[in-house]
CSV table of C-alpha atoms in Angstrom, one decimal:
chain,number,residue,atom,x,y,z
H,192,MET,CA,33.1,-51.5,1.2
H,193,PHE,CA,31.7,-54.6,-0.4
H,194,GLU,CA,29.4,-52.6,-2.6
H,195,ALA,CA,32.1,-50.2,-3.6
H,196,THR,CA,34.4,-52.9,-4.7
H,197,LEU,CA,31.6,-54.7,-6.5
H,198,THR,CA,30.5,-51.5,-8.3
H,199,LEU,CA,33.9,-50.5,-9.5
H,200,ALA,CA,34.8,-54.0,-10.5
H,201,GLY,CA,31.5,-54.3,-12.3
H,202,LEU,CA,32.0,-51.0,-14.1
H,203,GLY,CA,35.5,-52.0,-15.1
H,204,LEU,CA,34.3,-55.4,-16.3
H,205,LEU,CA,31.5,-53.8,-18.2
H,206,PHE,CA,33.7,-51.2,-19.9
H,207,GLY,CA,36.4,-53.9,-20.6
H,208,GLY,CA,33.8,-56.1,-22.1
H,209,VAL,CA,32.4,-53.3,-24.3
H,210,LEU,CA,35.9,-52.3,-25.4
H,211,ALA,CA,36.8,-55.9,-26.2
H,212,LEU,CA,33.6,-56.4,-28.2
H,213,ALA,CA,34.1,-53.1,-30.0
H,214,SER,CA,37.7,-53.9,-30.9
H,215,LYS,CA,36.4,-57.1,-32.5
H,216,LYS,CA,33.4,-55.5,-34.2
H,217,LEU,CA,35.1,-52.3,-35.3
H,218,ALA,CA,38.5,-53.8,-36.2
H,219,VAL,CA,39.9,-52.1,-39.3
H,220,LYS,CA,41.8,-54.6,-41.4
H,221,VAL,CA,45.2,-53.2,-42.3
H,222,ASP,CA,47.7,-54.8,-44.5
H,223,PRO,CA,50.5,-55.8,-42.1
H,224,ARG,CA,53.1,-55.0,-44.7
H,225,ILE,CA,52.2,-51.3,-44.6
H,226,GLU,CA,53.3,-51.2,-41.0
H,227,SER,CA,56.6,-53.1,-41.7
H,228,VAL,CA,57.4,-50.9,-44.7
H,229,ASN,CA,56.6,-47.8,-42.7
H,230,HIS,CA,58.9,-49.2,-39.9
H,231,CYS,CA,62.0,-49.3,-42.2
H,232,LEU,CA,61.5,-45.8,-43.7
H,233,PRO,CA,63.5,-42.9,-42.2
H,234,GLY,CA,60.3,-41.4,-40.8
H,235,ALA,CA,61.2,-37.8,-41.5
H,236,ASN,CA,58.0,-37.2,-43.6
H,237,CYS,CA,60.1,-35.1,-46.0
H,238,GLY,CA,57.9,-35.7,-49.0
H,239,ALA,CA,60.8,-36.3,-51.4
H,240,CYS,CA,59.1,-39.4,-52.7
H,241,GLY,CA,56.1,-37.4,-53.8
H,242,TYR,CA,53.7,-38.5,-51.1
H,243,GLY,CA,52.5,-36.6,-48.0
H,244,GLY,CA,54.7,-38.5,-45.6
H,245,CYS,CA,56.4,-41.8,-44.9
H,246,PHE,CA,53.1,-43.6,-44.0
H,247,GLN,CA,51.4,-42.5,-47.2
H,248,PHE,CA,54.4,-43.7,-49.2
H,249,ALA,CA,54.3,-47.1,-47.3
H,250,GLU,CA,50.6,-47.4,-48.2
H,251,ALA,CA,51.2,-46.5,-51.9
H,252,ALA,CA,54.2,-48.8,-52.1
H,253,THR,CA,52.3,-51.7,-50.6
H,254,ARG,CA,49.5,-51.1,-53.1
H,255,GLY,CA,52.1,-51.2,-55.8
H,256,GLU,CA,51.5,-47.7,-56.9
H,257,ALA,CA,54.9,-46.2,-55.8
H,258,PRO,CA,58.2,-47.6,-56.9
H,259,VAL,CA,60.1,-49.1,-54.0
H,260,SER,CA,63.1,-47.0,-54.6
H,261,ALA,CA,61.2,-43.7,-54.4
H,262,CYS,CA,62.6,-42.9,-50.9
H,263,ILE,CA,65.5,-40.7,-51.7
H,264,PRO,CA,66.7,-40.1,-48.1
H,265,GLY,CA,66.6,-43.8,-47.4
H,266,GLY,CA,68.7,-44.6,-50.4
H,267,CYS,CA,69.7,-48.1,-51.4
H,268,GLU,CA,69.4,-49.8,-48.0
H,269,VAL,CA,65.8,-48.7,-47.5
H,270,SER,CA,64.8,-49.6,-51.0
H,271,GLN,CA,66.2,-53.0,-50.6
H,272,GLU,CA,64.4,-53.6,-47.3
H,273,VAL,CA,61.1,-52.3,-48.8
H,274,ALA,CA,61.6,-54.5,-51.9
H,275,GLU,CA,62.2,-57.5,-49.7
H,276,ILE,CA,59.1,-56.9,-47.6
H,277,LEU,CA,56.9,-56.5,-50.7
H,278,GLY,CA,58.6,-59.3,-52.5
H,279,LEU,CA,59.5,-57.1,-55.5
H,280,GLY,CA,62.6,-56.8,-57.5
H,281,LEU,CA,64.7,-53.7,-57.0
H,282,GLU,CA,65.0,-51.4,-60.0
H,283,GLU,CA,67.9,-49.1,-60.7
H,284,GLN,CA,68.4,-46.6,-57.9
H,285,ALA,CA,68.8,-43.0,-58.8
H,286,GLU,CA,72.2,-41.5,-58.2
H,287,ARG,CA,72.7,-40.1,-54.7
H,288,ARG,CA,72.7,-36.4,-54.6
H,289,ALA,CA,73.1,-33.8,-51.9
H,290,ALA,CA,72.2,-30.1,-51.6
H,291,ALA,CA,74.8,-27.5,-52.4
H,292,LEU,CA,74.7,-23.7,-52.1
H,293,LEU,CA,75.5,-22.1,-55.4
H,294,CYS,CA,76.6,-18.8,-53.9
H,295,LEU,CA,79.7,-17.7,-52.0
H,296,GLY,CA,78.5,-14.2,-51.4
H,297,ASP,CA,78.9,-13.8,-47.7
H,298,ARG,CA,78.7,-10.5,-45.7
H,299,ASP,CA,82.1,-9.3,-46.8
H,300,LYS,CA,81.9,-10.3,-50.5
H,301,THR,CA,78.4,-9.3,-51.7
H,302,ARG,CA,77.3,-5.7,-51.3
H,303,VAL,CA,73.9,-4.8,-49.8
H,304,LYS,CA,71.4,-2.4,-51.3
H,305,PHE,CA,69.8,-1.3,-48.0
H,306,ASP,CA,69.6,-2.4,-44.4
H,307,TYR,CA,66.9,-4.9,-43.9
H,308,ASP,CA,65.2,-5.0,-40.5
H,309,GLY,CA,62.0,-6.9,-41.4
H,310,VAL,CA,60.8,-10.5,-40.8
H,311,GLN,CA,63.9,-12.7,-40.5
H,312,ASP,CA,63.0,-15.1,-43.3
H,313,CYS,CA,64.2,-15.3,-46.9
H,314,LYS,CA,60.8,-15.6,-48.4
H,315,ALA,CA,59.7,-12.5,-46.6
H,316,ALA,CA,62.8,-10.5,-47.4
H,317,VAL,CA,62.7,-11.1,-51.2
H,318,LEU,CA,59.2,-9.6,-51.4
H,319,PHE,CA,60.8,-6.2,-51.1
H,320,ASP,CA,62.8,-5.4,-54.2
H,321,GLY,CA,64.1,-8.9,-54.5
H,322,GLY,CA,65.9,-8.8,-51.2
H,323,PHE,CA,68.6,-6.6,-49.7
H,324,LYS,CA,71.6,-8.0,-51.4
H,325,ALA,CA,72.9,-6.2,-54.5
H,326,CYS,CA,73.1,-9.4,-56.5
H,327,PRO,CA,69.6,-10.5,-57.4
H,328,PHE,CA,70.7,-14.1,-57.6
H,329,ALA,CA,72.6,-14.2,-54.3
H,330,CYS,CA,71.6,-16.3,-51.2
H,331,VAL,CA,69.6,-14.0,-48.9
H,332,GLY,CA,71.0,-15.9,-45.9
H,333,LEU,CA,68.1,-15.6,-43.5
H,334,GLY,CA,67.9,-19.4,-43.0
H,335,THR,CA,64.7,-20.5,-44.6
H,336,CYS,CA,66.5,-23.6,-45.9
H,337,ALA,CA,68.0,-24.4,-42.5
H,338,ARG,CA,64.5,-24.2,-40.9
H,339,SER,CA,63.0,-26.4,-43.6
H,340,CYS,CA,65.5,-29.2,-43.4
H,341,PRO,CA,63.9,-32.2,-41.7
H,342,PHE,CA,67.3,-33.9,-41.3
H,343,ASP,CA,69.1,-31.1,-39.5
H,344,ALA,CA,71.7,-31.0,-42.2
H,345,ILE,CA,71.8,-27.2,-42.6
H,346,ARG,CA,72.8,-24.6,-40.1
H,347,MET,CA,73.4,-20.9,-40.5
H,348,ASP,CA,76.9,-19.5,-40.4
H,349,ASP,CA,76.0,-16.3,-38.5
H,350,LYS,CA,79.4,-14.7,-39.3
H,351,LYS,CA,79.1,-15.2,-43.0
H,352,GLY,CA,75.3,-14.9,-43.2
H,353,LEU,CA,75.2,-18.0,-45.4
H,354,PRO,CA,73.9,-21.5,-44.7
H,355,LEU,CA,76.4,-24.3,-44.1
H,356,ILE,CA,75.2,-27.6,-45.6
H,357,ASP,CA,76.5,-30.8,-44.1
H,358,ARG,CA,76.7,-32.9,-47.3
H,359,GLY,CA,77.2,-36.0,-45.2
H,360,LYS,CA,74.0,-35.6,-43.3
H,361,CYS,CA,72.1,-34.3,-46.4
H,362,THR,CA,69.8,-37.0,-47.8
H,363,GLY,CA,69.0,-35.2,-51.1
H,364,CYS,CA,65.3,-34.8,-50.4
H,365,GLY,CA,65.4,-31.4,-52.0
H,366,ILE,CA,63.1,-29.6,-49.6
H,367,CYS,CA,65.6,-26.8,-49.1
H,368,ALA,CA,65.9,-26.3,-52.9
H,369,ARG,CA,62.1,-26.0,-53.2
H,370,GLU,CA,61.8,-23.7,-50.2
H,371,CYS,CA,64.6,-21.3,-51.3
H,372,PRO,CA,63.0,-18.2,-52.9
H,373,LYS,CA,66.2,-17.5,-54.9
H,374,ASP,CA,66.6,-21.1,-56.2
H,375,VAL,CA,70.3,-20.9,-55.2
H,376,ILE,CA,70.4,-24.4,-53.7
H,377,ALA,CA,70.9,-27.2,-56.2
H,378,LEU,CA,71.1,-30.9,-55.8
H,379,THR,CA,74.5,-32.0,-57.0
H,380,SER,CA,76.3,-35.4,-57.3
H,381,LEU,CA,78.1,-36.6,-54.3
H,382,LYS,CA,81.0,-37.4,-56.6
H,383,GLU,CA,84.0,-35.2,-55.9
H,384,SER,CA,84.3,-32.7,-58.7
H,385,PRO,CA,84.5,-29.0,-59.0
H,386,THR,CA,81.3,-26.9,-59.1
H,387,VAL,CA,80.7,-23.3,-60.1
H,388,LEU,CA,79.5,-21.8,-56.9
H,389,CYS,CA,77.7,-18.9,-58.4
H,390,ASN,CA,74.1,-18.6,-59.7
H,391,SER,CA,74.3,-15.2,-61.4
H,392,THR,CA,73.5,-14.9,-65.0
H,393,ALA,CA,74.1,-11.1,-65.0
H,394,LYS,CA,76.8,-9.6,-67.2
H,395,GLY,CA,80.4,-9.5,-65.9
H,396,LYS,CA,80.3,-5.8,-65.3
H,397,GLU,CA,77.2,-6.0,-63.2
H,398,VAL,CA,78.5,-8.9,-61.2
H,399,ARG,CA,81.8,-7.0,-60.5
H,400,ALA,CA,79.8,-4.1,-59.1
H,401,GLN,CA,77.7,-6.4,-56.9
H,402,CYS,CA,80.0,-9.0,-55.6
H,403,ASP,CA,83.7,-9.9,-55.2
H,404,ILE,CA,83.4,-13.6,-55.9
H,405,GLY,CA,80.7,-14.1,-58.5
H,406,CYS,CA,81.2,-15.7,-61.9
H,407,ILE,CA,81.8,-12.9,-64.4
H,408,GLY,CA,81.6,-15.2,-67.4
H,409,CYS,CA,85.2,-14.4,-68.5
H,410,GLY,CA,85.6,-17.9,-70.1
H,411,ILE,CA,89.0,-18.6,-68.8
H,412,CYS,CA,87.9,-21.9,-67.3
H,413,VAL,CA,86.3,-22.9,-70.7
H,414,LYS,CA,89.6,-22.3,-72.5
H,415,LYS,CA,91.8,-24.0,-69.9
H,416,CYS,CA,89.8,-27.1,-69.4
H,417,PRO,CA,91.7,-30.0,-71.1
H,418,GLU,CA,88.5,-32.1,-71.3
H,419,GLU,CA,86.3,-29.4,-72.8
H,420,ALA,CA,83.9,-30.1,-70.0
H,421,ILE,CA,83.0,-26.5,-69.3
H,422,THR,CA,80.6,-24.4,-71.4
H,423,MET,CA,79.4,-20.9,-70.9
H,424,GLU,CA,75.7,-20.4,-70.6
H,425,LYS,CA,74.2,-17.0,-70.0
H,426,ASN,CA,77.4,-15.5,-68.5
H,427,LEU,CA,77.7,-18.5,-66.2
H,428,ALA,CA,80.2,-21.3,-66.5
H,429,LEU,CA,78.7,-24.8,-66.5
H,430,ILE,CA,80.7,-27.9,-65.8
H,431,ASP,CA,79.7,-31.2,-67.4
H,432,LYS,CA,80.2,-33.7,-64.6
H,433,GLU,CA,80.3,-36.6,-67.1
H,434,LYS,CA,83.3,-35.2,-68.9
H,435,CYS,CA,85.1,-33.7,-65.9
H,436,THR,CA,88.1,-35.6,-64.7
H,437,ASN,CA,88.6,-33.6,-61.5
H,438,CYS,CA,92.0,-32.3,-62.6
H,439,GLY,CA,91.5,-29.1,-60.7
H,440,ILE,CA,92.8,-26.7,-63.4
H,441,CYS,CA,89.6,-24.7,-63.5
H,442,VAL,CA,89.7,-24.3,-59.7
H,443,GLU,CA,93.2,-23.0,-60.0
H,444,LYS,CA,92.7,-20.7,-62.9
H,445,CYS,CA,89.4,-19.0,-62.0
H,446,PRO,CA,90.2,-15.4,-61.4
H,447,ARG,CA,87.2,-15.0,-59.2
H,448,ASP,CA,87.8,-18.1,-57.1
H,449,CYS,CA,84.2,-19.2,-57.5
H,450,ILE,CA,84.9,-22.7,-58.7
H,451,LEU,CA,85.4,-25.1,-55.8
Z,26,MET,CA,15.9,-21.7,-22.1
Z,27,GLY,CA,17.4,-18.5,-20.7
Z,28,ASN,CA,19.1,-20.6,-18.1
Z,29,LEU,CA,20.7,-22.8,-20.7
Z,30,LEU,CA,22.0,-19.7,-22.6
Z,31,ALA,CA,23.5,-18.4,-19.4
Z,32,ILE,CA,25.2,-21.7,-18.8
Z,33,ILE,CA,26.8,-21.6,-22.2
Z,34,LEU,CA,28.0,-18.0,-21.8
Z,35,LEU,CA,29.3,-18.9,-18.4
Z,36,ALA,CA,31.2,-21.8,-19.6
Z,37,VAL,CA,32.6,-20.1,-22.7
Z,38,LEU,CA,33.6,-16.7,-21.4
Z,39,VAL,CA,33.1,-16.1,-17.7
Z,40,ASP,CA,34.3,-19.4,-16.4
Z,41,ASN,CA,36.6,-20.3,-19.3
Z,42,PHE,CA,38.1,-23.7,-18.5
Z,43,VAL,CA,41.6,-22.9,-19.7
Z,44,LEU,CA,42.0,-19.2,-19.0
Z,45,ILE,CA,40.1,-18.8,-15.8
Z,46,ARG,CA,40.1,-22.2,-14.2
Z,47,PHE,CA,43.4,-23.4,-15.6
Z,48,PHE,CA,42.3,-26.8,-16.7
Z,49,GLY,CA,43.9,-28.5,-19.7
Z,50,ILE,CA,47.0,-26.3,-19.8
Z,51,CYS,CA,49.0,-29.2,-21.4
Z,52,PRO,CA,47.1,-29.2,-24.7
Z,53,PHE,CA,46.8,-25.4,-24.4
Z,54,LEU,CA,50.5,-25.0,-24.8
Z,55,GLY,CA,51.3,-28.3,-26.6
Z,56,VAL,CA,49.0,-28.1,-29.6
Z,57,SER,CA,48.7,-24.4,-30.0
Z,58,ARG,CA,51.4,-23.8,-32.6
Z,59,LYS,CA,49.0,-23.8,-35.6
Z,60,VAL,CA,45.4,-22.7,-35.8
Z,61,ASP,CA,44.6,-25.9,-37.8
Z,62,THR,CA,45.8,-28.3,-35.2
Z,63,SER,CA,44.2,-26.4,-32.4
Z,64,LEU,CA,40.9,-26.5,-34.2
Z,65,GLY,CA,41.3,-30.3,-34.6
Z,66,MET,CA,42.1,-30.6,-30.9
Z,67,GLY,CA,39.1,-28.4,-30.0
Z,68,MET,CA,36.8,-30.6,-32.1
Z,69,ALA,CA,38.1,-33.8,-30.5
Z,70,VAL,CA,37.7,-32.3,-27.0
Z,71,THR,CA,34.2,-31.0,-27.8
Z,72,PHE,CA,33.1,-34.4,-28.8
Z,73,VAL,CA,34.6,-36.2,-25.9
Z,74,MET,CA,33.5,-33.7,-23.3
Z,75,THR,CA,29.9,-33.8,-24.4
Z,76,MET,CA,29.9,-37.6,-24.5
Z,77,ALA,CA,31.7,-37.9,-21.2
Z,78,SER,CA,29.3,-35.5,-19.4
Z,79,LEU,CA,26.4,-37.5,-20.6
Z,80,VAL,CA,27.8,-40.9,-19.5
Z,81,THR,CA,29.2,-39.7,-16.2
Z,82,TRP,CA,26.0,-38.0,-15.2
Z,83,LEU,CA,24.1,-41.2,-15.9
Z,84,ILE,CA,26.6,-43.3,-14.0
Z,85,TYR,CA,26.6,-40.9,-11.0
Z,86,HIS,CA,22.9,-40.5,-10.6
Z,87,PHE,CA,21.8,-44.1,-11.5
Z,88,LEU,CA,24.7,-46.1,-10.0
Z,89,LEU,CA,26.7,-44.2,-7.5
Z,90,VAL,CA,23.9,-42.3,-5.7
Z,91,PRO,CA,21.6,-45.3,-5.2
Z,92,PHE,CA,24.4,-47.3,-3.7
Z,93,GLU,CA,25.7,-44.2,-1.7
Z,94,LEU,CA,29.1,-44.4,-3.3
Z,95,GLU,CA,29.4,-40.7,-4.2
Z,96,TYR,CA,32.9,-40.7,-2.8
Z,97,LEU,CA,34.0,-43.0,-5.6
Z,98,ARG,CA,33.1,-40.5,-8.3
Z,99,THR,CA,36.6,-39.5,-9.2
Z,100,VAL,CA,37.8,-43.0,-9.7
Z,101,ALA,CA,34.7,-44.0,-11.5
Z,102,PHE,CA,34.8,-41.0,-13.8
Z,103,ILE,CA,38.4,-41.6,-14.8
Z,104,LEU,CA,37.4,-45.2,-15.7
Z,105,VAL,CA,34.5,-43.9,-17.7
Z,106,ILE,CA,36.4,-41.2,-19.6
Z,107,ALA,CA,39.3,-43.5,-20.4
Z,108,SER,CA,37.1,-46.2,-21.8
Z,109,LEU,CA,34.9,-43.7,-23.6
Z,110,VAL,CA,37.9,-42.2,-25.4
Z,111,GLN,CA,39.1,-45.6,-26.4
Z,112,LEU,CA,35.7,-46.5,-27.8
Z,113,VAL,CA,35.4,-43.2,-29.6
Z,114,GLU,CA,38.8,-43.7,-31.2
Z,115,MET,CA,37.8,-47.2,-32.4
Z,116,VAL,CA,34.5,-45.9,-33.9
Z,117,VAL,CA,36.2,-42.9,-35.6
Z,118,GLN,CA,38.9,-45.3,-37.0
Z,119,LYS,CA,36.2,-47.5,-38.5
Z,120,VAL,CA,33.8,-44.9,-39.6
Z,121,SER,CA,36.0,-42.0,-40.8
Z,122,PRO,CA,39.6,-42.7,-41.5
Z,123,ALA,CA,40.0,-39.1,-42.7
Z,124,LEU,CA,38.7,-37.6,-39.4
Z,125,ASN,CA,40.9,-40.1,-37.6
Z,126,ARG,CA,44.0,-38.8,-39.4
Z,127,ALA,CA,43.0,-35.2,-38.7
Z,128,LEU,CA,42.5,-35.8,-35.0
Z,129,GLY,CA,45.6,-38.1,-34.9
Z,130,ILE,CA,47.3,-38.3,-31.6
Z,131,PHE,CA,45.0,-35.8,-29.9
Z,132,LEU,CA,42.2,-38.2,-29.4
Z,133,PRO,CA,44.0,-40.7,-27.1
Z,134,LEU,CA,45.7,-37.7,-25.4
Z,135,ILE,CA,42.3,-36.5,-24.2
Z,136,THR,CA,42.1,-39.6,-22.0
Z,137,THR,CA,44.3,-37.9,-19.4
Z,138,ASN,CA,43.1,-34.4,-20.0
Z,139,CYS,CA,42.1,-32.9,-16.6
Z,140,ALA,CA,39.5,-30.6,-18.2
Z,141,VAL,CA,37.3,-33.6,-19.0
Z,142,LEU,CA,37.4,-35.0,-15.5
Z,143,ALA,CA,36.9,-31.5,-14.0
Z,144,LEU,CA,33.9,-31.0,-16.2
Z,145,ALA,CA,32.3,-34.3,-15.0
Z,146,ILE,CA,32.9,-33.3,-11.3
Z,147,LEU,CA,31.7,-29.7,-11.8
Z,148,ASN,CA,28.5,-31.0,-13.3
Z,149,ILE,CA,27.8,-32.9,-10.1
Z,150,GLN,CA,29.0,-30.1,-7.8
Z,151,ASN,CA,26.7,-27.6,-9.6
Z,152,ASP,CA,23.7,-29.9,-9.3
Z,153,PHE,CA,23.0,-29.7,-13.0
Z,154,ASN,CA,20.3,-31.9,-14.5
Z,155,LEU,CA,21.1,-34.0,-17.6
Z,156,LEU,CA,20.3,-31.4,-20.2
Z,157,GLN,CA,22.2,-28.7,-18.2
Z,158,SER,CA,25.3,-30.8,-17.9
Z,159,ILE,CA,25.4,-31.6,-21.5
Z,160,VAL,CA,25.0,-27.9,-22.4
Z,161,TYR,CA,27.6,-26.9,-19.8
Z,162,ALA,CA,30.0,-29.5,-21.3
Z,163,PHE,CA,29.4,-28.2,-24.8
Z,164,GLY,CA,30.0,-24.7,-23.7
Z,165,ALA,CA,33.1,-25.6,-21.7
Z,166,ALA,CA,34.5,-27.4,-24.8
Z,167,ILE,CA,33.7,-24.4,-27.0
Z,168,GLY,CA,35.5,-22.2,-24.5
Z,169,PHE,CA,38.5,-24.6,-24.6
Z,170,THR,CA,38.5,-24.4,-28.4
Z,171,LEU,CA,38.2,-20.6,-28.3
Z,172,ALA,CA,41.2,-20.3,-25.9
Z,173,LEU,CA,43.2,-22.7,-28.0
Z,174,VAL,CA,42.5,-21.0,-31.3
Z,175,LEU,CA,43.1,-17.5,-29.8
Z,176,ILE,CA,46.5,-18.5,-28.5
Z,177,ALA,CA,47.4,-20.4,-31.7
Z,178,GLY,CA,46.6,-17.3,-33.8
Z,179,MET,CA,48.9,-15.2,-31.5
Z,180,ARG,CA,51.6,-17.8,-31.6
Z,181,GLU,CA,51.5,-17.9,-35.4
Z,182,ARG,CA,52.1,-14.2,-35.4
Z,183,LEU,CA,54.8,-14.5,-32.8
Z,184,GLU,CA,56.7,-16.8,-35.2
Z,185,LEU,CA,57.3,-13.8,-37.5
Z,186,VAL,CA,58.6,-11.3,-35.0
Z,187,THR,CA,62.0,-11.0,-33.4
Z,188,VAL,CA,61.5,-12.0,-29.8
Z,189,PRO,CA,64.3,-11.3,-27.4
Z,190,LYS,CA,66.4,-14.4,-26.9
Z,191,PRO,CA,65.5,-15.3,-23.3
Z,192,PHE,CA,61.8,-15.2,-24.1
Z,193,ARG,CA,61.9,-17.4,-27.3
Z,194,GLY,CA,59.7,-20.5,-27.5
Z,195,SER,CA,57.8,-21.5,-24.4
Z,196,GLY,CA,58.7,-18.3,-22.5
Z,197,ILE,CA,56.8,-15.9,-24.8
Z,198,ALA,CA,53.9,-18.4,-25.1
Z,199,LEU,CA,53.4,-18.5,-21.4
Z,200,ILE,CA,53.6,-14.7,-21.1
Z,201,THR,CA,51.0,-14.4,-23.9
Z,202,ALA,CA,48.8,-17.0,-22.2
Z,203,GLY,CA,49.0,-15.0,-19.0
Z,204,ILE,CA,48.0,-11.7,-20.7
Z,205,LEU,CA,45.1,-13.5,-22.4
Z,206,SER,CA,44.0,-14.9,-19.1
Z,207,ILE,CA,44.1,-11.4,-17.5
Z,208,ALA,CA,42.0,-10.2,-20.5
Z,209,PHE,CA,39.4,-12.9,-19.8
Z,210,MET,CA,39.2,-11.8,-16.2
Z,211,GLY,CA,37.2,-8.8,-17.6
Z,212,PHE,CA,34.2,-11.1,-18.0
Z,213,ARG,CA,34.2,-12.0,-14.3
Z,214,GLY,CA,30.9,-11.4,-12.5
Z,215,MET,CA,29.0,-10.8,-15.8
Z,216,ILE,CA,26.9,-13.9,-15.3
Z,217,ALA,CA,26.1,-15.8,-12.1
Z,218,LEU,CA,24.1,-19.0,-11.8
């Protein structure tokens, strides 16, 4: 009994001592600011700042290599906190943007070329003849973006076969836009203004054959816009957000209902 | 020498820690989503197991046996393993930040991995000498890594197929693990000590 207690206590003491000694000897000096910067970051490791994850960004920012405002999901608040911790001034923050799907071609509106029964992933599906949808620019709708979103802002609308982006939750990190094999997700300004929700640069006739809602490049919106904010580029209307006054005439006049 | 080879084969295949003895199921399912991470975990476990078997063997034979305290071995071994993992973590942090980042959370998790404790106790039960226990530990750890990498490879492929809804996630992982375990039963009786 006595021996047992002594032995275990001795062992515990010995190991405790060794550990205590080791923690002193082997201590790695870390800049305490890295930890506090890391603490106020969103922690999603989305990589929108250009670093591997939040911790790497915190390290770079503390070293002064990264601009304090690089965290896009964190936005103004986080940049301010980081700037405060590091004692730096806050430079101009980039405009907040959110992801938008530039395609309205759901199951009813866009025709399919063939039945696809392979791996349920957009990147896999486009390997075969550019995907199963007739329009080569259309959203494939197999949810690669939804799975890639670290903020849970995209979910799949199974009925329509298109992703639904929650623009409130979206932080504008842009991972979905990078993951999308069709490049049909764009980061657009959070300012309320009409957007052409079509990505097709095909000629009007082709678009008509492929899809019921795609932009055919008819140019009606260009003519009707009182601000001359709309131009036609490669059979696709483009709205200049600087000039747009959000009057809504283009939305009303579009014969294809693809400006929303 | 032949005896040592037999011990390694026994530990890796015939008596695989995960698939036959069912030790360390937690990391087996927890960190087997990707081959990379399972290799990292395997490396960490190999390191800790080999170190732990060395230290526990010494403690058992030079401390517990002389004082006739063999019944305390479980408690003593837990103490040894926990402190050892802590020490190893500190050393890795100091010596190689890159390895530390690669092993990440796995290293501290091994503290409570039953496979390590089981190994220390099996070494004693099998009456291994020091060299044999270290070789057995190394083999067991390799077997652990093998099981982890095997299941991770399968799970990577499972990600790409359409699994019936009720089986998705852990369900299909457990079924796969079960089938893998049955496959490993084929090695039974090949080597006996």
